[in-house]
Short mmCIF file of C-alpha atoms and ligand atoms in Angstrom, two decimals:
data_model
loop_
_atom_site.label_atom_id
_atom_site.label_comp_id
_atom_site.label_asym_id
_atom_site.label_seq_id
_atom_site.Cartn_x
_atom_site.Cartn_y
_atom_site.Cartn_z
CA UNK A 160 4.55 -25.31 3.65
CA UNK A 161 5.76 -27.21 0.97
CA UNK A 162 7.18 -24.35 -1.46
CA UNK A 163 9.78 -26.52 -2.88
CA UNK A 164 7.81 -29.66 -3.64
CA UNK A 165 5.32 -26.83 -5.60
CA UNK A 166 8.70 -24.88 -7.53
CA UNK A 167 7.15 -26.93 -10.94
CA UNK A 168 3.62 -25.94 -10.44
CA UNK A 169 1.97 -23.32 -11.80
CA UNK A 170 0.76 -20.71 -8.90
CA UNK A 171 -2.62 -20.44 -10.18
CA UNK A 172 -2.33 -16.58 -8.30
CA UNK A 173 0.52 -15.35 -10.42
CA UNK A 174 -1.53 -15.32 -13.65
CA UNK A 175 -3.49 -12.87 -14.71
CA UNK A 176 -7.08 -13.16 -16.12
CA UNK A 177 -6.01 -14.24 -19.63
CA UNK A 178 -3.37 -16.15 -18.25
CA UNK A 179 -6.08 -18.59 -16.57
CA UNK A 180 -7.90 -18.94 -19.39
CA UNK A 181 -5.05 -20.19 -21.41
CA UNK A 182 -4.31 -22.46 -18.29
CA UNK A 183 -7.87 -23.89 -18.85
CA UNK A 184 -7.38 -24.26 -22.29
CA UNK A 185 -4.74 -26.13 -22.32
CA UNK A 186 -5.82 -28.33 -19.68
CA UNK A 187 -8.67 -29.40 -22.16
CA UNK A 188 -11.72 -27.70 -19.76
CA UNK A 189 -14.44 -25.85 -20.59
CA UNK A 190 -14.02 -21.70 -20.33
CA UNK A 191 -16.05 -21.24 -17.40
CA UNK A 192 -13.66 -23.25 -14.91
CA UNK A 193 -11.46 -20.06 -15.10
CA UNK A 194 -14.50 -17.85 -14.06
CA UNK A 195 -14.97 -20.29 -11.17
CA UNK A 196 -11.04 -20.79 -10.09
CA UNK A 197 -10.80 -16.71 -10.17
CA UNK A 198 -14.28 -16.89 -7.66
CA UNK A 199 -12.84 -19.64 -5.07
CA UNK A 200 -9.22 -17.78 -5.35
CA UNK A 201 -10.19 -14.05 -4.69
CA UNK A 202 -13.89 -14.09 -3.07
CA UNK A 203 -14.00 -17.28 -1.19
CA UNK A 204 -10.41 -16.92 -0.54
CA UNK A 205 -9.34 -21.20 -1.01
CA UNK A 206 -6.04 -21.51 0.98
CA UNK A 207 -6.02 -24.51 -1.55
CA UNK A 208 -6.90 -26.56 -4.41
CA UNK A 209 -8.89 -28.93 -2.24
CA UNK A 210 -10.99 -25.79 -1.11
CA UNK A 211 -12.45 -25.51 -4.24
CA UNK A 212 -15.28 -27.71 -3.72
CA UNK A 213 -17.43 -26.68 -6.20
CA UNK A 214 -14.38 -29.03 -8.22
CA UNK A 215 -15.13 -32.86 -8.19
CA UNK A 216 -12.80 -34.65 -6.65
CA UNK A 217 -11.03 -35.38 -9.39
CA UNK A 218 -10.73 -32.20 -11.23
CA UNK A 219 -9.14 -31.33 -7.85
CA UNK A 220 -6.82 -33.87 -8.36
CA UNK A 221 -5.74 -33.34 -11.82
CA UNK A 222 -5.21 -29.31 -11.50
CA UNK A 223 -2.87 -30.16 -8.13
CA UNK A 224 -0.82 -32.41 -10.03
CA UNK A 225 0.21 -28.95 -12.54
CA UNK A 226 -0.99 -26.70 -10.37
CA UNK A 227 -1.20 -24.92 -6.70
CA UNK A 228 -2.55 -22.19 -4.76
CA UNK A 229 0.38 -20.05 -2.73
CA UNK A 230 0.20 -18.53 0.10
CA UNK A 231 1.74 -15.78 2.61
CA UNK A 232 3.80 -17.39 5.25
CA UNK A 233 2.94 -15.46 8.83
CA UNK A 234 6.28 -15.10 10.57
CA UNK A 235 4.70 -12.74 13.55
CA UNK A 236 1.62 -10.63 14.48
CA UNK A 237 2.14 -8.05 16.98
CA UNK A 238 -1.12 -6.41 18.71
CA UNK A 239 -0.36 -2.79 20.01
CA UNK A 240 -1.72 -0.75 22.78
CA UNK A 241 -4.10 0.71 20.67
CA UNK A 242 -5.45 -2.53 19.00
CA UNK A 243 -3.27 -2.15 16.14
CA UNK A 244 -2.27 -4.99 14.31
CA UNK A 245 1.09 -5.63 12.69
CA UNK A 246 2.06 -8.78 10.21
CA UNK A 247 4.71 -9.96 9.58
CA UNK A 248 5.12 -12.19 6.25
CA UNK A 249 7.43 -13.99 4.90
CA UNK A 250 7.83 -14.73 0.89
CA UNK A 251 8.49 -17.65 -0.81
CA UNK A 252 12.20 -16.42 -1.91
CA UNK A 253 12.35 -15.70 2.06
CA UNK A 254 12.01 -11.51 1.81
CA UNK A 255 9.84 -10.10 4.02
CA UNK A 256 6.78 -7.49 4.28
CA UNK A 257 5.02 -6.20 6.45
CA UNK A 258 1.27 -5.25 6.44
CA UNK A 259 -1.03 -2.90 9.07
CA UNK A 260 -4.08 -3.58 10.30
CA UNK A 261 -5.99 0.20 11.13
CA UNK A 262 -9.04 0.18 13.38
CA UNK A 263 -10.85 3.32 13.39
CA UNK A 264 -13.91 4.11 14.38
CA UNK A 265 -16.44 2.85 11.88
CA UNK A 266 -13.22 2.38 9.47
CA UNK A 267 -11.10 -0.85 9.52
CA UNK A 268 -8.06 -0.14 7.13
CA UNK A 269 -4.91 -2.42 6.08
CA UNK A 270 -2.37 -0.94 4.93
CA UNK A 271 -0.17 -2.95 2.71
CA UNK A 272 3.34 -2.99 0.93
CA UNK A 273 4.25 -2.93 -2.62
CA UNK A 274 8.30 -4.02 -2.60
CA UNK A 275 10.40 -5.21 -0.11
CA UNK A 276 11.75 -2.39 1.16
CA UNK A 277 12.83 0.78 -0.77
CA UNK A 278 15.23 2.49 -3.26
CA UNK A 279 14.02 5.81 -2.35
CA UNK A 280 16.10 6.93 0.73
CA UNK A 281 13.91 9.36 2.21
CA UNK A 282 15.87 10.17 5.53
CA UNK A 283 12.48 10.56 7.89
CA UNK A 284 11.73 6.36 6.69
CA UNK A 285 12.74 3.81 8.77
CA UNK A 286 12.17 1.33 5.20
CA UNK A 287 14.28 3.88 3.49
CA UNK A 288 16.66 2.66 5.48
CA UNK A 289 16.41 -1.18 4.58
CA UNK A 290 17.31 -0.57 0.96
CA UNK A 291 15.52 -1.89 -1.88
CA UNK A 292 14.82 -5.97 -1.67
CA UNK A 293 12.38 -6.25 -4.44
CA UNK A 294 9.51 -5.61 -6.46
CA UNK A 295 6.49 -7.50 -5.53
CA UNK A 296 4.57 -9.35 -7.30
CA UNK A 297 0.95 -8.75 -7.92
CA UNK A 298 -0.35 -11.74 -6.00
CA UNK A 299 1.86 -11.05 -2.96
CA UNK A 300 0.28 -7.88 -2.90
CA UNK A 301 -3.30 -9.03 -2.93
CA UNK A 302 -2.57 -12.05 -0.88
CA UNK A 303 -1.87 -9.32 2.46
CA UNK A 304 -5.26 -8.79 1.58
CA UNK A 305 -6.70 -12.36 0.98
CA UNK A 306 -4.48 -13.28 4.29
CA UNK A 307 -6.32 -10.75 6.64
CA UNK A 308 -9.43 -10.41 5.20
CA UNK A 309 -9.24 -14.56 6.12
CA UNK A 310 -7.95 -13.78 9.98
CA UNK A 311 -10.47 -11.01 10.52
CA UNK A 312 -13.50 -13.14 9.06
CA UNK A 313 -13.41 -15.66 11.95
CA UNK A 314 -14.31 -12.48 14.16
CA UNK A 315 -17.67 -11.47 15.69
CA UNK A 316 -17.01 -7.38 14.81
CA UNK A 317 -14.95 -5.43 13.06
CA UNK A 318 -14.39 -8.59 10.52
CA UNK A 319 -14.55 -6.47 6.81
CA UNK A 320 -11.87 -4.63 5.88
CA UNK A 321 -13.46 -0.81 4.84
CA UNK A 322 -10.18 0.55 3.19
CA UNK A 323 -7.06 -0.58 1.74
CA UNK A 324 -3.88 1.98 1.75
CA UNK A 325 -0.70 1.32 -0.50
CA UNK A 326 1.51 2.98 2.24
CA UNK A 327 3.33 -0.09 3.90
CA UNK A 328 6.76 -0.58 3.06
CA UNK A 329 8.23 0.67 -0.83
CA UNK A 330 7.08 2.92 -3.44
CA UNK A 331 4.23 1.82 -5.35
CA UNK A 332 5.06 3.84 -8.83
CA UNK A 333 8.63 2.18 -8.82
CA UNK A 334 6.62 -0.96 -9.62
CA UNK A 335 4.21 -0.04 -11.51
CA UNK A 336 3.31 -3.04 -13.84
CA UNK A 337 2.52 -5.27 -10.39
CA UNK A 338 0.72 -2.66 -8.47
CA UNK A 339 -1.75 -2.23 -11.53
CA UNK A 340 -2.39 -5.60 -12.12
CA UNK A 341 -3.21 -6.01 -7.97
CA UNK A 342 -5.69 -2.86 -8.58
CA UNK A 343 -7.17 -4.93 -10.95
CA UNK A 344 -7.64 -7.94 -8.82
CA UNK A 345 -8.77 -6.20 -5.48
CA UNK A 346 -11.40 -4.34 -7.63
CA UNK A 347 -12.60 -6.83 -9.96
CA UNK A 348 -11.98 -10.40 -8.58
CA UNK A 349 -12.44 -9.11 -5.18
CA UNK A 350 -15.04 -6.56 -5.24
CA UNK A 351 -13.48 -3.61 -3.33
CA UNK A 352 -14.41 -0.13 -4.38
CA UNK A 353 -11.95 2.28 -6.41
CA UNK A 354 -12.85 4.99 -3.71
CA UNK A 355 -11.95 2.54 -1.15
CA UNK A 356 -8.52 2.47 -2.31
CA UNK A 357 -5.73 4.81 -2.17
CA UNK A 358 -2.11 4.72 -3.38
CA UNK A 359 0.70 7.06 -1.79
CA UNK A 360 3.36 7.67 -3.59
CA UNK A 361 7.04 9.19 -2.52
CA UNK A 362 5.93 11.89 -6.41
CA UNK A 363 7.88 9.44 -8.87
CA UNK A 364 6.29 12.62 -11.31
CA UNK A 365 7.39 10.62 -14.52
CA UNK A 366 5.05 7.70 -13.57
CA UNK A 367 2.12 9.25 -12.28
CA UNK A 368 0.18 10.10 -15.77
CA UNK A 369 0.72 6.60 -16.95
CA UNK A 370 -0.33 4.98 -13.63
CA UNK A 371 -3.47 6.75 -14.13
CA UNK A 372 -3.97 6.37 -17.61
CA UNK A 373 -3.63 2.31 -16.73
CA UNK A 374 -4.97 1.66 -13.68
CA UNK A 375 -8.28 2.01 -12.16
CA UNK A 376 -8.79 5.11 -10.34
CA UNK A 377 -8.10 4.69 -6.84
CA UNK A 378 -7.33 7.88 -4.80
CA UNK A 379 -3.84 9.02 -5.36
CA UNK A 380 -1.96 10.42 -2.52
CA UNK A 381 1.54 12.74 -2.25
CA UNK A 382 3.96 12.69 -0.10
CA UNK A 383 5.18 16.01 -0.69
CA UNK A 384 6.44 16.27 3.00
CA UNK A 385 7.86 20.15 2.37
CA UNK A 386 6.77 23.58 0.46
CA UNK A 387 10.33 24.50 -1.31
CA UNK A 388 12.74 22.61 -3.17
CA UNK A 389 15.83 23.06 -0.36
CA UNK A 390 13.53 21.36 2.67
CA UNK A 391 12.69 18.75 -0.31
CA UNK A 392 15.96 18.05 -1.38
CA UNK A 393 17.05 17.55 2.29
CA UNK A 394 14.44 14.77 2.88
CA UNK A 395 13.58 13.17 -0.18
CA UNK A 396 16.55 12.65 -2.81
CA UNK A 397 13.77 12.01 -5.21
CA UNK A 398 12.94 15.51 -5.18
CA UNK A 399 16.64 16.32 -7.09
CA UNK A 400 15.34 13.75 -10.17
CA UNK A 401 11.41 15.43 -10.25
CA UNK A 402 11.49 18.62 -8.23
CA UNK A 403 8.12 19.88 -7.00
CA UNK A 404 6.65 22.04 -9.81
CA UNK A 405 7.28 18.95 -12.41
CA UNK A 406 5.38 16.82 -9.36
CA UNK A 407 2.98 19.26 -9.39
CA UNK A 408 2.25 20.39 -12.68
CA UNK A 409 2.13 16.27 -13.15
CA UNK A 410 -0.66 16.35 -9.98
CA UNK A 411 -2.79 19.30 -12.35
CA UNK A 412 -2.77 17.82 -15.60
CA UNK A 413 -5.05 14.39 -14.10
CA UNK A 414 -7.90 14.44 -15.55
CA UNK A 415 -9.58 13.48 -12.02
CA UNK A 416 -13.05 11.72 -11.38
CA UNK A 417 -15.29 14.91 -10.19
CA UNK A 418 -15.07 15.66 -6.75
CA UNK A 419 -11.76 13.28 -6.50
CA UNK A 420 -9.57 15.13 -4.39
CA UNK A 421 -5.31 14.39 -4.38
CA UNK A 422 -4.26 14.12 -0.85
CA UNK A 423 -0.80 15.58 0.13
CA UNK A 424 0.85 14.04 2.90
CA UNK A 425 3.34 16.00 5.19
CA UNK A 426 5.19 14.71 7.65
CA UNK A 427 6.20 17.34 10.29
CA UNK A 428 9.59 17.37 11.41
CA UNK A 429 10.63 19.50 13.98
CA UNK A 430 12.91 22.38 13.23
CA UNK A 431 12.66 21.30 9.66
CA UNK A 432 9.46 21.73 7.66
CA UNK A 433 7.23 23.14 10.53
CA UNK A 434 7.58 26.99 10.44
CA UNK A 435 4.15 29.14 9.79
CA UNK A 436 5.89 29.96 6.45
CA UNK A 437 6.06 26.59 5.30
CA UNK A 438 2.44 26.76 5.61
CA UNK A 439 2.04 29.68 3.57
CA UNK A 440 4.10 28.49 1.21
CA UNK A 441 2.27 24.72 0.90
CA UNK A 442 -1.33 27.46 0.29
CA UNK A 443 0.26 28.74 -2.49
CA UNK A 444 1.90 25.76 -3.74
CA UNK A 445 -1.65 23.66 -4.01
CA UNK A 446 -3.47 26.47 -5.79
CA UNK A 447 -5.96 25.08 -8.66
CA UNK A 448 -5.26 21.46 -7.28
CA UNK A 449 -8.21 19.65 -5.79
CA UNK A 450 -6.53 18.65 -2.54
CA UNK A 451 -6.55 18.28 0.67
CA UNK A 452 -3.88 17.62 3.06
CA UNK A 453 -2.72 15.14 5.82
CA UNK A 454 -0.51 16.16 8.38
CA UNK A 455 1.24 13.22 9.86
CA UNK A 456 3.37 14.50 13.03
CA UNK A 457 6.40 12.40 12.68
CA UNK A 458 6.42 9.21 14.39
CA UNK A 459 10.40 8.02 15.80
CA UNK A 460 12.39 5.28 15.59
CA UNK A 461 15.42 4.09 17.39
CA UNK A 462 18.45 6.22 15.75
CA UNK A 463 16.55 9.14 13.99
CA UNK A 464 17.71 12.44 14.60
CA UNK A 465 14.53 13.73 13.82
CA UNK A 466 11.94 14.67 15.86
CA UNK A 467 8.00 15.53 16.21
CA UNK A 468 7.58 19.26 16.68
CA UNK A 469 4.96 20.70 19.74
CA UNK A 470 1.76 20.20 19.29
CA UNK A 471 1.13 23.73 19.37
CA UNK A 472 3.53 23.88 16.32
CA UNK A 473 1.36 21.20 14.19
CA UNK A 474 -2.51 22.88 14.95
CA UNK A 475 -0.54 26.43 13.69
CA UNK A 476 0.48 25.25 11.39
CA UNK A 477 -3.11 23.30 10.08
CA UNK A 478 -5.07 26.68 10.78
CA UNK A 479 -2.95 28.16 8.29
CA UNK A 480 -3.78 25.65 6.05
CA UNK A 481 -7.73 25.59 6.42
CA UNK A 482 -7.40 29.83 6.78
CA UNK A 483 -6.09 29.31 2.99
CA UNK A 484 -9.37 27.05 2.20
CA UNK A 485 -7.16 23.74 2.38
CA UNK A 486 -8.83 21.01 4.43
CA UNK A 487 -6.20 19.61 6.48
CA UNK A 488 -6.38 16.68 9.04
CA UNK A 489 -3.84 15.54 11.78
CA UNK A 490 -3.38 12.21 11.39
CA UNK A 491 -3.30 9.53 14.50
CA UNK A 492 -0.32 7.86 14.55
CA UNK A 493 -1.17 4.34 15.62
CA UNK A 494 0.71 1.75 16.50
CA UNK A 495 3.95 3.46 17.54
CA UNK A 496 4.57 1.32 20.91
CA UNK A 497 5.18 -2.09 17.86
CA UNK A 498 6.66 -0.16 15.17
CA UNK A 499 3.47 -0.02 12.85
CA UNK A 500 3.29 3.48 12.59
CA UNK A 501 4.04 5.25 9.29
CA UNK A 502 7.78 4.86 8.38
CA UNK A 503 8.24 2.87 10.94
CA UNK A 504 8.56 -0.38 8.92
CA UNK A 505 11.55 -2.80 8.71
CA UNK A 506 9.94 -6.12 8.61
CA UNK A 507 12.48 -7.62 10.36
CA UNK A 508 15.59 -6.66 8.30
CA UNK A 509 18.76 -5.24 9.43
CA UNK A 510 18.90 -0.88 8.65
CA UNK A 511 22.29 0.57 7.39
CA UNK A 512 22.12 3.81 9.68
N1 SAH B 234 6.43 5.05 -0.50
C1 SAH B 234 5.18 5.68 -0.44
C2 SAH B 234 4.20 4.98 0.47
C3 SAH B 234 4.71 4.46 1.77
S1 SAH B 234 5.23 5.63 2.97
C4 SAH B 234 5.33 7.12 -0.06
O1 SAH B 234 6.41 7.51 0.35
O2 SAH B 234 4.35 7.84 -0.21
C5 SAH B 234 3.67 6.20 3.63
C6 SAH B 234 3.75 7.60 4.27
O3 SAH B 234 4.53 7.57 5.46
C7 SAH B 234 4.39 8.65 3.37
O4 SAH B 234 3.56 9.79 3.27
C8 SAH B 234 5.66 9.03 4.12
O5 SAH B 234 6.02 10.36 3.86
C9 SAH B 234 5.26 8.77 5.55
N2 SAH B 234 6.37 8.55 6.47
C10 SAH B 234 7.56 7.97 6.22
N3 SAH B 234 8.33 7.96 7.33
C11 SAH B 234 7.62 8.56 8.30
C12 SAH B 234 7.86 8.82 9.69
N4 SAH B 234 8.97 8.46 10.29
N5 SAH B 234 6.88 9.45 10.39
C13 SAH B 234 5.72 9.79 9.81
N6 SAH B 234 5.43 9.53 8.53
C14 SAH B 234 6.36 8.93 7.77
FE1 SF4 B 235 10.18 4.59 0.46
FE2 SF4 B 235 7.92 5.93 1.05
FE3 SF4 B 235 9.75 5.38 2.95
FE4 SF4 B 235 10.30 7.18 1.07
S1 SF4 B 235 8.68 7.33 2.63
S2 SF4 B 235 11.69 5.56 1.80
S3 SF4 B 235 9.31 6.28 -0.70
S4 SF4 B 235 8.54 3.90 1.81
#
């Protein structure tokens, strides 16, 4: 472990590009070193200095006397029924995160967190119900992905990660700054496709133009989780700050790859947001928005009052949908039986409710 003995270093992963090549500049070396640190960091994935090997010997000793490599600490990995995998990390300050590892068919997703915990209080969110820890920084995000891709690399299939979802635990546009610069990373030092990516955010309307004017474009997802501003305000108190024709009008004004599509999420909760008018309403809503729509039924948690409605409830209320010429999929909730499912993450922390 040895986080305290490295407190003076530099973390070579919490600088940025230019940041390393001021590093290597002032360590006297020639300008390609940083192109070859920024290789052995993100693509070969060097748990340490003394993994860079391409490095003499020396070199390797020099840089670790200013400098180290940090890492996630694994607290606990939970496999569920389903062969869904759930991590459990801890941070250097000692917060914790948690990230999901998706199997799928021909798909193997993680989906990773952007804060510890969440400010946003939706009342469905089991992380809502943490609080807000902290931001993250832009290498602990990455480094869920450096961590697994590592663990899943030693296996004989299903060893590549095919997607990466910003839907773990906090609200990606309430840290905006960090979540660009890990775009950044995952596409360019580590090679991963924009359309491989996606972002979900809780509609944060006043951030969404400038996230997309800064960051690459990854596909942007919406949890707008109800068709009217009452239902809204009920389960999302960010809804009373950006209600959902600002989120919307926000959602038009993208000027959006072709064929890019904005997915809307919707959590169906019984007796809530479920009636064949909500459906009608969500047609209307979505008009002259490329979108499509995810249905996620919603998945419980010890001390909800909420509850999943009938099946019969959630395919009525997708054939309304598609009848309005809206693609909408039910989404598999996976890893319910360890708490990996959507909104289902606490990372170990204590909830208030
Ligand atoms: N903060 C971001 C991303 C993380 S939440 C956001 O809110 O979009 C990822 C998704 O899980 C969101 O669409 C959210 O609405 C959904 N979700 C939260 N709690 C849920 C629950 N108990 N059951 C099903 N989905 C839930
Ligand atoms: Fe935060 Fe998203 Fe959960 Fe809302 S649904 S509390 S924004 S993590």
């Amino acid at each position: 472990m040895g986080y305290n003995l490295n407190m003076a270093k530099i973390n070579l992963k919490s600088l940025n590009e230019e940041e390393i090549k001021e590093f290597i500049k002032s360590q006297g070396l020639p300008d390609y070193r940083g192109g070859q640190i920024l290789h052995w960091i993100y693509e070969k994935k060097a748990e340490s200095m003394d993994q860079i090997t391409e490095f003499s010997k020396e070199l390797r000793k020099k840089l670790s006397s200013i400098a180290y490599i940090s890492n996630l600490n694994l607290l606990e990995k939970q496999t569920s029924k389903d062969n869904t995998e759930k991590f459990l990390f801890k941070l250097e300050d000692d917060e914790s995160i948690e990230s999901i590892l998706i199997p799928d068919e021909e798909r193997l997703t993680l989906c990773i967190s952007s804060q510890a915990g969440c400010a946003m209080g939706c009342r469905f969110c089991l992380t809502g119900k943490i609080g807000f820890k902290r931001n993250l920084m832009a290498h602990e995000i990455v480094d869920q992905v450096i961590y697994v891709s590592r663990v899943i690399a030693k296996r004989k299939k299903n060893n590549i990660l095919t997607n990466i979802v910003f839907m773990g635990m906090g609200e990606p546009l309430a840290n905006l700054a960090e979540v660009v610069e890990a775009l950044h990373r995952l596409i360019r030092f580590m090679g991963i496709s924009r359309k491989r990516i996606t972002l979900s955010t809780s509609g944060i309307a006043a951030k969404i133009a400038e996230f997309y004017e800064h960051a690459p474009k990854v596909n942007l997802a919406v949890s707008l989780n109800a068709a009217d501003d009452e239902t809204r305000n009920k389960l999302m108190p960010i809804n009373r700050i950006y209600p959902i024709k600002m989120l919307l009008d926000e959602c038009r004004k993208l000027d959006m790859p072709a064929r890019d599509k904005i997915t809307f999420e919707y959590v169906m909760v019984d007796g809530i947001n479920d009636k064949p008018e909500d459906a009608k309403k969500l047609v209307r809503l979505l008009k002259g928005i490329p979108s499509k729509v995810n249905i996620i039924p919603f998945n419980k948690y010890h001390g909800t009052e909420f509850k999943k409605p009938s099946d019969e409830k959630i395919f009525a209320f997708q054939k309304i949908l598609m009848d309005g010429n809206i693609n909408a999929f039910i989404r598999k909730s996976k890893g319910q039986d360890i708490l990996a499912a959507c909104g289902q993450l606490k990372a170990g922390y204590k909830t208030n409710k």
